[in-house]
CSV table of C-alpha atoms and ligand atoms in Angstrom, one decimal:
chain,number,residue,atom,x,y,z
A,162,UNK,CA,11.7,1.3,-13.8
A,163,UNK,CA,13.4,5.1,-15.0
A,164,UNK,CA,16.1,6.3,-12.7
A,165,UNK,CA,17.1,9.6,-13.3
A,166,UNK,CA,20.2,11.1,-12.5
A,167,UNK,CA,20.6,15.0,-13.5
A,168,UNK,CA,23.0,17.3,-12.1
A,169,UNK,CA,26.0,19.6,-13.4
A,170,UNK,CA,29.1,18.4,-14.7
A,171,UNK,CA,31.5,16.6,-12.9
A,172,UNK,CA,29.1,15.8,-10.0
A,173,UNK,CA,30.3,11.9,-10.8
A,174,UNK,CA,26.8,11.4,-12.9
A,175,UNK,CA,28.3,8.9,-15.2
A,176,UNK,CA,30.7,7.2,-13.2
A,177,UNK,CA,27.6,6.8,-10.4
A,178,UNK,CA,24.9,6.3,-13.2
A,179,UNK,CA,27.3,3.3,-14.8
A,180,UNK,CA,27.5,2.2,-11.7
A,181,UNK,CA,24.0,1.8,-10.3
A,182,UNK,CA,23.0,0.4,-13.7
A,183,UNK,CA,25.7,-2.6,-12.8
A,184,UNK,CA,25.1,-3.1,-9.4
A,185,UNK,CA,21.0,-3.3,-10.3
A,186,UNK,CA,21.6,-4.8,-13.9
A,187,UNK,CA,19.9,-1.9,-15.3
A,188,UNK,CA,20.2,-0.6,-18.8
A,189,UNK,CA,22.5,3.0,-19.2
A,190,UNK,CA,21.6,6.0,-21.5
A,191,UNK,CA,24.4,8.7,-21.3
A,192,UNK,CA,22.4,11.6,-22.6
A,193,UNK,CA,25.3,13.6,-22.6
A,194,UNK,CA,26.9,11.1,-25.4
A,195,UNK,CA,24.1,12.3,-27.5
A,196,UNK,CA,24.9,15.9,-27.4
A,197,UNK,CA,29.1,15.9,-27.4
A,198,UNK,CA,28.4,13.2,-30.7
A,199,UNK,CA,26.4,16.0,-32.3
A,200,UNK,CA,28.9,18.5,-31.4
A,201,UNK,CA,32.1,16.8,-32.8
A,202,UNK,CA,29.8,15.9,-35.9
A,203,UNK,CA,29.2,19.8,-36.8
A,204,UNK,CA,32.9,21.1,-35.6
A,205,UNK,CA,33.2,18.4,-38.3
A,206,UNK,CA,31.2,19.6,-41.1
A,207,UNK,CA,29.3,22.6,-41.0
A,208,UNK,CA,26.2,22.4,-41.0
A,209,UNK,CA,22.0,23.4,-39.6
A,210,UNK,CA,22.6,21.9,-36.1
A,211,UNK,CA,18.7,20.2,-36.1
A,212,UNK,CA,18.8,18.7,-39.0
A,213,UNK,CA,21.9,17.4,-38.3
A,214,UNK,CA,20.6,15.8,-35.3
A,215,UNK,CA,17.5,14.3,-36.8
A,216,UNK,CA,19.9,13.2,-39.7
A,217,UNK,CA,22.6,11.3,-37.2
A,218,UNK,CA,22.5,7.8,-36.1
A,219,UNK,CA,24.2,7.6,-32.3
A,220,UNK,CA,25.1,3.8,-30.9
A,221,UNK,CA,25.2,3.8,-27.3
A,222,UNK,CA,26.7,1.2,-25.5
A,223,UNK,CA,30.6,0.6,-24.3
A,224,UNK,CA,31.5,2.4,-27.5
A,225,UNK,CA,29.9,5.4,-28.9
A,226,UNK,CA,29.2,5.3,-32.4
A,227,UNK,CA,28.4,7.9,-34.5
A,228,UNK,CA,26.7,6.9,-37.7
A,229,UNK,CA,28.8,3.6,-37.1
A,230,UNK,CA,32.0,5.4,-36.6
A,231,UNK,CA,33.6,4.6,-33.4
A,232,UNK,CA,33.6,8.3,-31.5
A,233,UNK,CA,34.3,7.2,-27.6
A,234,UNK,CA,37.2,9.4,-27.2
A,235,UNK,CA,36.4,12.2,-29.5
A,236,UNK,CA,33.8,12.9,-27.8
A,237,UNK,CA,35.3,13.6,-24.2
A,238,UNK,CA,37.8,16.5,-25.5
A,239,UNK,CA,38.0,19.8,-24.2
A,240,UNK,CA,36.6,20.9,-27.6
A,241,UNK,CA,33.7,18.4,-28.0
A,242,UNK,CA,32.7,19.2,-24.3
A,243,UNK,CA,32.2,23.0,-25.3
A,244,UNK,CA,30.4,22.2,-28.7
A,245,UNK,CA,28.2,20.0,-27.5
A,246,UNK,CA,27.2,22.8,-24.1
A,247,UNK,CA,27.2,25.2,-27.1
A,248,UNK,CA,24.7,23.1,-29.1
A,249,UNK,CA,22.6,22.3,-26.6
A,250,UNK,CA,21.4,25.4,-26.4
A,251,UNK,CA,19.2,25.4,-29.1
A,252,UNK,CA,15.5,23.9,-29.0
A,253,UNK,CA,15.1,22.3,-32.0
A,254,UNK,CA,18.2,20.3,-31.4
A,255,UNK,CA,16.6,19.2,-28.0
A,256,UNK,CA,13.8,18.2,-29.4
A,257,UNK,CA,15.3,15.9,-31.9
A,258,UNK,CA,17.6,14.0,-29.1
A,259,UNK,CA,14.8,13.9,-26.7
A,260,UNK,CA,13.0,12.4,-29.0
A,261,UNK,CA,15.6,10.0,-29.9
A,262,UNK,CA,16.2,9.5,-26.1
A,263,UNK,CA,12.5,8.5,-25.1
A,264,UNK,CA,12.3,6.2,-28.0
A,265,UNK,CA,15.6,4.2,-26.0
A,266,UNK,CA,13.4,4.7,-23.2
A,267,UNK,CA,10.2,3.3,-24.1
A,268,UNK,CA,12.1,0.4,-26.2
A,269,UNK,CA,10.9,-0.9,-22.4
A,270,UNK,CA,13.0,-2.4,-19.9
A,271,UNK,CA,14.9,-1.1,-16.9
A,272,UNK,CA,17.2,2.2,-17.1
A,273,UNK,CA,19.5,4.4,-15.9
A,274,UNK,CA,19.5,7.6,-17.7
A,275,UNK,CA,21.7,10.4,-17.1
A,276,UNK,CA,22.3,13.8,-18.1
A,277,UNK,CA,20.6,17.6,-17.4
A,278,UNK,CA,17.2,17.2,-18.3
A,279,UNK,CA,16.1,13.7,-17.7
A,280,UNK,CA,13.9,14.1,-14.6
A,281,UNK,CA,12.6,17.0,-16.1
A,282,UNK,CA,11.7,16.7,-19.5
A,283,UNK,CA,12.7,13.3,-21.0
A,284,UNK,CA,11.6,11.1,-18.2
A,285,UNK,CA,9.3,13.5,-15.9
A,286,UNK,CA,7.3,10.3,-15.0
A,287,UNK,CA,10.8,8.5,-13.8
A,288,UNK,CA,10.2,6.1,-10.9
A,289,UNK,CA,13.4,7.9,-9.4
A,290,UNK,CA,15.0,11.0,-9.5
A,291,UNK,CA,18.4,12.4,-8.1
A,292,UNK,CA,20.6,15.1,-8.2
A,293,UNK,CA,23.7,14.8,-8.2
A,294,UNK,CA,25.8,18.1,-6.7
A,295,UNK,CA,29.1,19.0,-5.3
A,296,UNK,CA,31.0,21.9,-5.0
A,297,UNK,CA,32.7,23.6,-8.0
A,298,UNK,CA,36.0,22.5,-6.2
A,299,UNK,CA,35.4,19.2,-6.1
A,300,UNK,CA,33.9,18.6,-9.2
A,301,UNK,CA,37.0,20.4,-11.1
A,302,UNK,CA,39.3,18.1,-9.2
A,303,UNK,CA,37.8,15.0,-10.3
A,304,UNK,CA,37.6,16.0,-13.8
A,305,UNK,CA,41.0,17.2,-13.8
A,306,UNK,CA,42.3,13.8,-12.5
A,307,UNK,CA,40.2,12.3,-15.1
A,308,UNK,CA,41.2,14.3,-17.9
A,309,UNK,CA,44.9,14.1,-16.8
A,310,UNK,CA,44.5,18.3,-17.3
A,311,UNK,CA,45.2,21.1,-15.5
A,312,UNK,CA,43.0,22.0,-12.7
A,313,UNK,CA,42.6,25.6,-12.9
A,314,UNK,CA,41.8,25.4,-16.6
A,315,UNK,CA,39.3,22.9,-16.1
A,316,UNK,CA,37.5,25.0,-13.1
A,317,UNK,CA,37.6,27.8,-15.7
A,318,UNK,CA,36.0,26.0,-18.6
A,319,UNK,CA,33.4,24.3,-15.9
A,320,UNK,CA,31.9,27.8,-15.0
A,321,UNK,CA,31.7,28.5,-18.5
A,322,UNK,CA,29.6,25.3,-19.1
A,323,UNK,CA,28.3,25.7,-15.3
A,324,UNK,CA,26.8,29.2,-17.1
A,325,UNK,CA,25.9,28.1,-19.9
A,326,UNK,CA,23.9,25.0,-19.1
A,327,UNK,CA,22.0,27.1,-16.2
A,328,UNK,CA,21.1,30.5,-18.0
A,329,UNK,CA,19.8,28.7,-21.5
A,330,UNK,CA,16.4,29.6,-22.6
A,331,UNK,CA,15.4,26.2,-22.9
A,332,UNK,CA,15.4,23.2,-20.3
A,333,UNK,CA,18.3,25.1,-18.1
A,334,UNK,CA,20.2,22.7,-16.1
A,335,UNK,CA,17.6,22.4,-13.1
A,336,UNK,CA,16.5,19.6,-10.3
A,337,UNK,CA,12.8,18.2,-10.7
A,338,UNK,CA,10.6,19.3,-7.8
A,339,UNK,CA,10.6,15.9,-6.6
A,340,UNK,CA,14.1,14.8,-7.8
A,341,UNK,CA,16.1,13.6,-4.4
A,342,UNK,CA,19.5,15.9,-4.3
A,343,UNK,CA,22.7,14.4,-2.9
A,344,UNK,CA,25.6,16.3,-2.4
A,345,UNK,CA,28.8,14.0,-3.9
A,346,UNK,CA,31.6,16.4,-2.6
A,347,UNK,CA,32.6,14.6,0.8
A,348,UNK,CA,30.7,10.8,-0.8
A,349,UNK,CA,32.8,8.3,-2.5
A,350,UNK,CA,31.5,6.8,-5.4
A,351,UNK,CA,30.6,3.9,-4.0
A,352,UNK,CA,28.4,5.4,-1.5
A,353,UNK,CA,27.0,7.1,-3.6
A,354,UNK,CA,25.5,3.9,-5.7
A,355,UNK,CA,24.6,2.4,-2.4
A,356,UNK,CA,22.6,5.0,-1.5
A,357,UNK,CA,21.0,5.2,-4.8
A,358,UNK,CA,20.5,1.3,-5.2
A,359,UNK,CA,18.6,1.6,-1.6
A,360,UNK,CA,16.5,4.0,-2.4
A,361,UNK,CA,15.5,2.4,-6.1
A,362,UNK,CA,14.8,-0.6,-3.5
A,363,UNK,CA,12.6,1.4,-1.4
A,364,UNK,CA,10.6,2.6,-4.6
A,365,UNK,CA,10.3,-1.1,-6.0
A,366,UNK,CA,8.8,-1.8,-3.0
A,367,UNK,CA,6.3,1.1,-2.5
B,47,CDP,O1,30.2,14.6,-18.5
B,47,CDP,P1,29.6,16.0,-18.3
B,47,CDP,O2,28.6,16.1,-17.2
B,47,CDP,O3,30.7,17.1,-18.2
B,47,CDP,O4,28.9,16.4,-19.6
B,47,CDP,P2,27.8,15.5,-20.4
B,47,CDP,O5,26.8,15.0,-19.6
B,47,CDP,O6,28.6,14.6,-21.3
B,47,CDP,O7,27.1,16.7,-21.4
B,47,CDP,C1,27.9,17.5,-22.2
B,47,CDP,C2,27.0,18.8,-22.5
B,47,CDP,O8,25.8,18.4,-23.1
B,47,CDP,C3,26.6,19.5,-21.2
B,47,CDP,O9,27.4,20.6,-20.8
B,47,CDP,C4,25.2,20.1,-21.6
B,47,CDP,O10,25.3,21.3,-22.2
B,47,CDP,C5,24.7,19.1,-22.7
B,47,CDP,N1,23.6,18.2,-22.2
B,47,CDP,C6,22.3,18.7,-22.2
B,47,CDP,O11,22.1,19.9,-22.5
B,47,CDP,N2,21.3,17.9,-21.8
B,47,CDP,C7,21.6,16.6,-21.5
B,47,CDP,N3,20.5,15.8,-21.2
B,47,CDP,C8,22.9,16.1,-21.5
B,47,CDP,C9,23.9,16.9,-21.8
């Protein structure tokens, strides 16, 4: 089974993806990963942004490797978070890390995958999709708490990316029609597995 868990940043996806892949001993793809590893690989070296991402090799697991260099923190700077929203804009890039992406996927197995496009264009036939909301508020509060970062300069680069992600050309941050949306802003993470695991129950079942 394919869970999908799409939303905008700092709507808890990875925390809550990580999460329900524990709690149901699911496998975890952090989309995302893929496109701030790109990101700090370019602010790195110039160079053409899809061939770049054909060329790369990204590890996923509780490190993040990029072409066996350990990346994990790089990746969640300030910096990295804006190159790879920047990046992601393009199609061809897409198209290479999808393509990456469903290969993980079809490697076969159970799997949580989590990012913007997942129940849309990676996984459309995912057994269970969610969105994951909450208000710009809360969403810059836990990220600045995360970050250890100031709060309004995180809400400010957050409707940048917010912006960015949803006005793109190609696969704007969007629900699935049939994706299941859940409001995270008053939900602690917990709950928020919970409710996920039950409904990944009720799907087994059907
Ligand atoms: O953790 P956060 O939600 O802030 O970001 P992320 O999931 O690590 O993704 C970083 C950036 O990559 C996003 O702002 C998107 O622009 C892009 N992204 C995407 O376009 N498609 C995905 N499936 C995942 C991420």
């Amino acid at each position: 089974m394919i869970i999908a868990i799409d939303g905008p940043a700092g709507a808890g996806k990875s925390t809550v993806a990580k999460g329900v892949a524990s709690a149901l001993g699911f496998r975890y793809l952090d989309s995302g990963a893929m496109y701030r590893a790109l990101g700090l690989s370019l602010s790195r070296s110039d160079g053409d942004p899809a061939e770049r991402a054909r060329a790369i090799t990204i590890e996923l697991g509780d490190r993040v490797l990029l072409d066996g260099r350990d990346v994990t923190s790089d990746i969640r700077t300030p910096e990295a978070s804006e190159a790879a929203s920047r990046v992601a804009t393009q199609k061809d890039v897409r198209a290479a890390l999808v393509e990456k992406q469903r290969q993980m996927l079809h490697d076969g197995g159970d799997w949580v995958a989590e990012g913007r496009d997942i129940g849309t264009v990676v996984a459309p036939d995912a057994t269970l999709k969610l969105y994951l909301t909450a208000s710009p508020e809360a969403r810059a509060r836990r990220r600045a708490e995360e970050l250890g970062a100031d709060y309004e300069v995180v809400l400010r680069d957050q409707a940048l990316r917010d912006q960015q992600d949803q006005e793109r050309e190609h696969s704007p941050l969007t629900a699935a029609e049939d994706a299941v949306e859940l409001d995270t802003s008053d939900l602690t993470v917990d709950q928020v597995v919970e409710r996920i695991a039950e409904l990944a129950h009720e799907r087994q079942k059907a």
